[in-house]
Amino acid sequence: MSCDDQSREILHSSYNLTSTLAAVIHCHSNTPGEPLVLQCLQVLQKLTYNTRIFQSASYIHELITFLMTNIQSQNEDVVMSCLGLLANLCRDNISVQIYIKSLDNVKQFYRTLINFLAHNSLTVVVFTLSILASLSLNEKVGEKLFDAKNIHQTFQLVFNIIVNGDGTLTRKYSVDLLVDLLKNPKIADYLTRYPHFSACVSQVLGLLHSKDPDPAAKVLELLLAMCSVSGLRSLLCEVVFKPAGLKLRAAGRDGGRKAQCGLALVQWLSSPVEGGESCSLQVLQLLSELLEETLGAESMPDSTLSFVEMLLPVLLGLLKGLNLSQGDAHLRKHCLRISYVTSLLLILCSEDTTRSLVSCQISAQLCLSQVEAILSCCHSSNPLSCLPPSSDDDLSQVCAEALLKTLELMSKLRQHVKDMETSFYRMLQDQRIVTPLSLALTSHHRDRVQTGLSLLFEATALPDFSSFVLGESIAANNAYRQREAELSVKRVAVQEVPPLRTNTSTLDSSSVSSKSVHSLVEKIQTGLELQEQVKDSHVSEIIDVYEQKLVAYASKESRLQDLMEAKALALSQADRLLAQYRFQRAQAEAEARKLAGLLKDAERRREELKVELSGQVLEVERSKADMEELLQHNSRLQRDSEEHQDLKGAYNTLLNRFNETERLLKEVQAAHVSLTKQTDTLRKNHEALQLQQNKTASLLEEREEEIRSLNSDLQKKNGDISGLRAELRAEEEKVKEREQERRDLEETVDVLRKELNKTEQARKDASIKASSLELQKSQLETKLKQKEDELNKHSAMIAMIHSLSSGKMKSDVNLSL
């Protein structure tokens, strides 16, 4: 149950399980190796992960003391669980950090933690680094521990644990450690200059190829934290969007994995995994950060454009899939996904090249269907038509944000996508859009307010936009927020809060005041019961007055309790500081005596080390001689390997030549067979052609006799043809005259057509003038038809003449033949 976020929150807040388990551990603190204590530590480690625990809660001080004591005692049975639990308590918890630093034995505790850095278990090392980063990152100890000399080793260690970790737990804490280190500007600057950053990130991205959502979520959390550092965003863009280089491939664990870094991110969007909804949202947020960085640069590489082309169909596919029958949980997930996807598409629309890619693949119908589906779904369940709760995670707020993001995307693409402008303005004039627009305008998120103002600027110019309803909705939202604030103050005043640990006087005063408040409430209730039959109209006013007084008394009581607790805490801190000062003074004197003894031991040890050093020098000389022999043997083996490679290449060359020669031989044999068949065919054809030639020669002699008789007839016909040619020339001159007349008529037609175009232009100015010109046009067209009829007649006559002349010539030729 403690592994689930919701159940963990219920166990911590509603059932106060953290203090209960701390009390159990305190009762059994003398037997830390007991199984019950180990189980309590394991449950607490899971229960306190990513949960802030107040150090003023019950038994937390005793729990911290127990953890530090067992860590310093180096009890192997519980040391790992104690380190993990203390890392959870210290992370992002200033009150716990201050309390630990104020303890007397904190320096000794630091020394113990630094010794744990040489432990065999990587999990212990990660826990230790996490505690040291939380306690001493901004102090002298942290500056020495995470300085420029050691930080690169720390980076390499953390990246190795993330990639090749012992398990999910170690990887999870390693990611948290690196995220905490990145919050320090100096360490973030060291990471930007880390030479192996690109190779390490490519290996980390390789973990996304698995379908387990838990490690993928931590990897994406790390990448998002890196995006918060300006110097790392450009490096991440190079790793994700650019193809893999040879050097980086050689440095990585898997040479081909870096080329698929961007593809791994897209796969988390396209292939749904059970429990991976948060991972897909993290991927969308990461891609938004990276693409915003890339598009903001001076020049955009082609690899980014190809990645965007691959990404767009997946993004548009995420906009689909809303099923109204699956309930509010599915609607919330879908609206959150739409918000992230449209935010990414809006970033792509900020640059001309990517905007053109988006406009080519998106359609107005898709955006319109999304807006209509969200509006219909929300109004069917009626979360938007009522006043919204103040929580940002409420369904109405999520739906409103998705709706307005989609409308903003339609506004960006209205000039680039067909029918997008019409759909956009139609949705702005829909009455249902008023409520989400009022939610955006009254929101405390500046991005939502800016989006609402931009849409309001577009909508106010439309005729059917209901600005009056928008004003009423904004006023209702403001009134609801004010009423909700008043009710929350009253609920906090009368709510039973578990008492904090304080002195007896505070408890007595709080109990007396609470008794007086309860007695006053009982009196009011009895008075109301007596007056229930009368139904006085002023009862509600009296109740409001008493409620205000009760709230004032409760607030005064809480302030007094806070002041008394602060005073008691200050007194205890002063006593603790005095005792700490006395103890430190005595400790300093004891340390001075120890240092004198240590100095004598160091002198004696120095003499012993001199003798050992001389022996080590002799061993180094012998090892150098052995190294030279090994190098010579290695060079001989290298030469043998090169000769083997040369012989292998020559063998492969001869084998290729043999295969090529064998293939040519088979081709030549096939060609020889085909040529033999062709020779037999040609011999048969030659004999048939010889017989045909003899027959043709006899026929040729007969035809020569016929030609001689035809030549005599042809000479007679030539005389007749010369007379007909003279008549033909006369007819051709007449045809030329007709052709000239036809050309003149065509020029007249062209002039009339130009006048017709002018009349068409003038028709737009005055209808009367157009009608007269159309009448003239019709008259001219009738004349033109008459002329064309005449031309057709002339052309028919010419064709008849040609046919007669050609008919006579053919008949003469036939007669002569």
GROMACS .gro file of C-alpha atoms in nm, residues 25-225:
model
  201
   25ILE     CA    1   1.081   0.199   1.664
   26HIS     CA    2   1.141   0.416   1.971
   27CYS     CA    3   0.993   0.148   2.197
   28HIS     CA    4   1.227  -0.116   2.044
   29SER     CA    5   1.532   0.108   2.000
   30ASN     CA    6   1.743  -0.115   2.225
   31THR     CA    7   1.702  -0.410   1.982
   32PRO     CA    8   1.756  -0.260   1.634
   33GLY     CA    9   1.813  -0.599   1.474
   34GLU     CA   10   1.467  -0.723   1.562
   35PRO     CA   11   1.251  -0.815   1.257
   36LEU     CA   12   0.974  -0.580   1.370
   37VAL     CA   13   1.214  -0.282   1.366
   38LEU     CA   14   1.346  -0.380   1.024
   39GLN     CA   15   0.994  -0.403   0.884
   40CYS     CA   16   0.900  -0.065   1.036
   41LEU     CA   17   1.211   0.094   0.881
   42GLN     CA   18   1.130  -0.054   0.539
   43VAL     CA   19   0.769   0.067   0.552
   44LEU     CA   20   0.879   0.411   0.671
   45GLN     CA   21   1.132   0.435   0.389
   46LYS     CA   22   0.857   0.377   0.133
   47LEU     CA   23   0.606   0.591   0.323
   48THR     CA   24   0.832   0.897   0.349
   49TYR     CA   25   0.959   0.892  -0.010
   50ASN     CA   26   0.879   1.228  -0.174
   51THR     CA   27   0.678   1.325   0.135
   52ARG     CA   28   0.769   1.616   0.361
   53ILE     CA   29   0.772   1.521   0.730
   54PHE     CA   30   0.762   1.800   0.990
   55GLN     CA   31   1.024   1.759   1.259
   56SER     CA   32   0.773   1.879   1.520
   57ALA     CA   33   0.557   1.569   1.465
   58SER     CA   34   0.540   1.303   1.734
   59TYR     CA   35   0.852   1.086   1.786
   60ILE     CA   36   1.034   1.233   1.484
   61HIS     CA   37   1.320   1.362   1.700
   62GLU     CA   38   1.355   1.020   1.858
   63LEU     CA   39   1.345   0.858   1.512
   64ILE     CA   40   1.624   1.085   1.382
   65THR     CA   41   1.835   1.009   1.690
   66PHE     CA   42   1.779   0.635   1.641
   67LEU     CA   43   1.880   0.657   1.274
   68MET     CA   44   2.198   0.857   1.342
   69THR     CA   45   2.297   0.627   1.628
   70ASN     CA   46   2.265   0.310   1.422
   71ILE     CA   47   2.439   0.468   1.122
   72GLN     CA   48   2.736   0.564   1.341
   73SER     CA   49   2.743   0.222   1.501
   74GLN     CA   50   2.760   0.077   1.147
   75ASN     CA   51   2.515  -0.200   1.227
   76GLU     CA   52   2.508  -0.389   0.897
   77ASP     CA   53   2.158  -0.525   0.960
   78VAL     CA   54   1.984  -0.189   0.960
   79VAL     CA   55   2.238   0.056   0.816
   80MET     CA   56   2.096   0.050   0.462
   81SER     CA   57   1.736   0.105   0.574
   82CYS     CA   58   1.848   0.379   0.815
   83LEU     CA   59   2.041   0.559   0.543
   84GLY     CA   60   1.749   0.541   0.299
   85LEU     CA   61   1.498   0.665   0.559
   86LEU     CA   62   1.725   0.951   0.669
   87ALA     CA   63   1.778   1.049   0.304
   88ASN     CA   64   1.399   1.077   0.265
   89LEU     CA   65   1.364   1.285   0.583
   90CYS     CA   66   1.645   1.526   0.488
   91ARG     CA   67   1.549   1.581   0.124
   92ASP     CA   68   1.385   1.922   0.068
   93ASN     CA   69   1.309   1.948   0.441
   94ILE     CA   70   1.479   2.250   0.595
   95SER     CA   71   1.338   2.194   0.946
   96VAL     CA   72   1.486   1.843   0.968
   97GLN     CA   73   1.817   1.967   0.824
   98ILE     CA   74   1.839   2.246   1.084
   99TYR     CA   75   1.758   2.004   1.363
  100ILE     CA   76   2.033   1.758   1.258
  101LYS     CA   77   2.290   2.039   1.220
  102SER     CA   78   2.210   2.164   1.570
  103LEU     CA   79   2.296   1.830   1.729
  104ASP     CA   80   2.620   1.789   1.920
  105ASN     CA   81   2.761   1.493   1.730
  106VAL     CA   82   2.701   1.622   1.379
  107LYS     CA   83   3.073   1.640   1.292
  108GLN     CA   84   3.125   1.280   1.392
  109PHE     CA   85   2.818   1.194   1.188
  110TYR     CA   86   2.970   1.366   0.882
  111ARG     CA   87   3.289   1.161   0.924
  112THR     CA   88   3.087   0.840   0.937
  113LEU     CA   89   2.899   0.933   0.620
  114ILE     CA   90   3.222   1.015   0.435
  115ASN     CA   91   3.359   0.672   0.534
  116PHE     CA   92   3.046   0.512   0.384
  117LEU     CA   93   3.143   0.653   0.042
  118ALA     CA   94   3.395   0.367   0.012
  119HIS     CA   95   3.130   0.101   0.083
  120ASN     CA   96   3.094  -0.200  -0.145
  121SER     CA   97   2.719  -0.148  -0.198
  122LEU     CA   98   2.627   0.116  -0.455
  123THR     CA   99   2.291   0.164  -0.279
  124VAL     CA  100   2.468   0.266   0.044
  125VAL     CA  101   2.689   0.508  -0.151
  126VAL     CA  102   2.387   0.671  -0.318
  127PHE     CA  103   2.201   0.705   0.013
  128THR     CA  104   2.510   0.860   0.171
  129LEU     CA  105   2.561   1.109  -0.111
  130SER     CA  106   2.194   1.206  -0.091
  131ILE     CA  107   2.220   1.279   0.283
  132LEU     CA  108   2.544   1.476   0.239
  133ALA     CA  109   2.396   1.676  -0.048
  134SER     CA  110   2.090   1.767   0.162
  135LEU     CA  111   2.287   1.863   0.473
  136SER     CA  112   2.613   2.013   0.350
  137LEU     CA  113   2.578   2.114  -0.014
  138ASN     CA  114   2.592   2.487   0.062
  139GLU     CA  115   2.847   2.458   0.345
  140LYS     CA  116   3.223   2.414   0.359
  141VAL     CA  117   3.199   2.038   0.391
  142GLY     CA  118   2.983   2.018   0.079
  143GLU     CA  119   3.209   2.254  -0.115
  144LYS     CA  120   3.507   2.030  -0.041
  145LEU     CA  121   3.314   1.713  -0.113
  146PHE     CA  122   3.158   1.834  -0.440
  147ASP     CA  123   3.442   2.054  -0.567
  148ALA     CA  124   3.580   2.061  -0.920
  149LYS     CA  125   3.824   1.774  -0.848
  150ASN     CA  126   3.565   1.528  -0.719
  151ILE     CA  127   3.249   1.629  -0.904
  152HIS     CA  128   3.340   1.453  -1.231
  153GLN     CA  129   3.391   1.126  -1.045
  154THR     CA  130   3.056   1.182  -0.875
  155PHE     CA  131   2.889   1.241  -1.212
  156GLN     CA  132   3.042   0.925  -1.356
  157LEU     CA  133   2.939   0.723  -1.050
  158VAL     CA  134   2.580   0.849  -1.059
  159PHE     CA  135   2.544   0.792  -1.435
  160ASN     CA  136   2.689   0.440  -1.403
  161ILE     CA  137   2.442   0.359  -1.125
  162ILE     CA  138   2.151   0.495  -1.332
  163VAL     CA  139   2.247   0.290  -1.637
  164ASN     CA  140   2.383  -0.026  -1.468
  165GLY     CA  141   2.217   0.005  -1.126
  166ASP     CA  142   2.142  -0.276  -0.882
  167GLY     CA  143   1.768  -0.221  -0.917
  168THR     CA  144   1.484   0.026  -0.938
  169LEU     CA  145   1.542   0.158  -0.584
  170THR     CA  146   1.907   0.249  -0.645
  171ARG     CA  147   1.826   0.408  -0.982
  172LYS     CA  148   1.542   0.607  -0.825
  173TYR     CA  149   1.763   0.756  -0.551
  174SER     CA  150   2.045   0.821  -0.800
  175VAL     CA  151   1.812   1.027  -1.017
  176ASP     CA  152   1.690   1.219  -0.710
  177LEU     CA  153   2.051   1.288  -0.610
  178LEU     CA  154   2.143   1.424  -0.950
  179VAL     CA  155   1.827   1.637  -0.958
  180ASP     CA  156   1.917   1.784  -0.619
  181LEU     CA  157   2.274   1.854  -0.734
  182LEU     CA  158   2.148   2.034  -1.042
  183LYS     CA  159   1.969   2.285  -0.819
  184ASN     CA  160   2.312   2.420  -0.724
  185PRO     CA  161   2.427   2.664  -0.999
  186LYS     CA  162   2.795   2.578  -0.952
  187ILE     CA  163   2.739   2.201  -0.990
  188ALA     CA  164   2.508   2.262  -1.287
  189ASP     CA  165   2.789   2.458  -1.451
  190TYR     CA  166   3.030   2.169  -1.382
  191LEU     CA  167   2.791   1.930  -1.557
  192THR     CA  168   2.776   2.152  -1.868
  193ARG     CA  169   3.155   2.115  -1.895
  194TYR     CA  170   3.154   1.742  -1.822
  195PRO     CA  171   3.326   1.585  -2.129
  196HIS     CA  172   3.122   1.261  -2.131
  197PHE     CA  173   2.783   1.424  -2.085
  198SER     CA  174   2.648   1.342  -2.433
  199ALA     CA  175   2.755   0.978  -2.414
  200CYS     CA  176   2.609   0.938  -2.065
  201VAL     CA  177   2.279   1.097  -2.163
  202SER     CA  178   2.253   0.872  -2.468
  203GLN     CA  179   2.299   0.569  -2.243
  204VAL     CA  180   2.037   0.702  -2.000
  205LEU     CA  181   1.796   0.751  -2.291
  206GLY     CA  182   1.856   0.389  -2.383
  207LEU     CA  183   1.665   0.293  -2.067
  208LEU     CA  184   1.349   0.426  -2.236
  209HIS     CA  185   1.349   0.130  -2.473
  210SER     CA  186   1.212  -0.087  -2.193
  211LYS     CA  187   0.836  -0.086  -2.138
  212ASP     CA  188   0.856  -0.049  -1.759
  213PRO     CA  189   0.696   0.286  -1.666
  214ASP     CA  190   0.871   0.329  -1.326
  215PRO     CA  191   1.234   0.362  -1.447
  216ALA     CA  192   1.113   0.551  -1.754
  217ALA     CA  193   0.938   0.806  -1.529
  218LYS     CA  194   1.256   0.864  -1.327
  219VAL     CA  195   1.466   0.901  -1.644
  220LEU     CA  196   1.221   1.155  -1.783
  221GLU     CA  197   1.222   1.338  -1.448
  222LEU     CA  198   1.600   1.364  -1.473
  223LEU     CA  199   1.585   1.494  -1.830
  224LEU     CA  200   1.326   1.755  -1.732
  225ALA     CA  201   1.552   1.868  -1.447
   0.00000   0.00000   0.00000
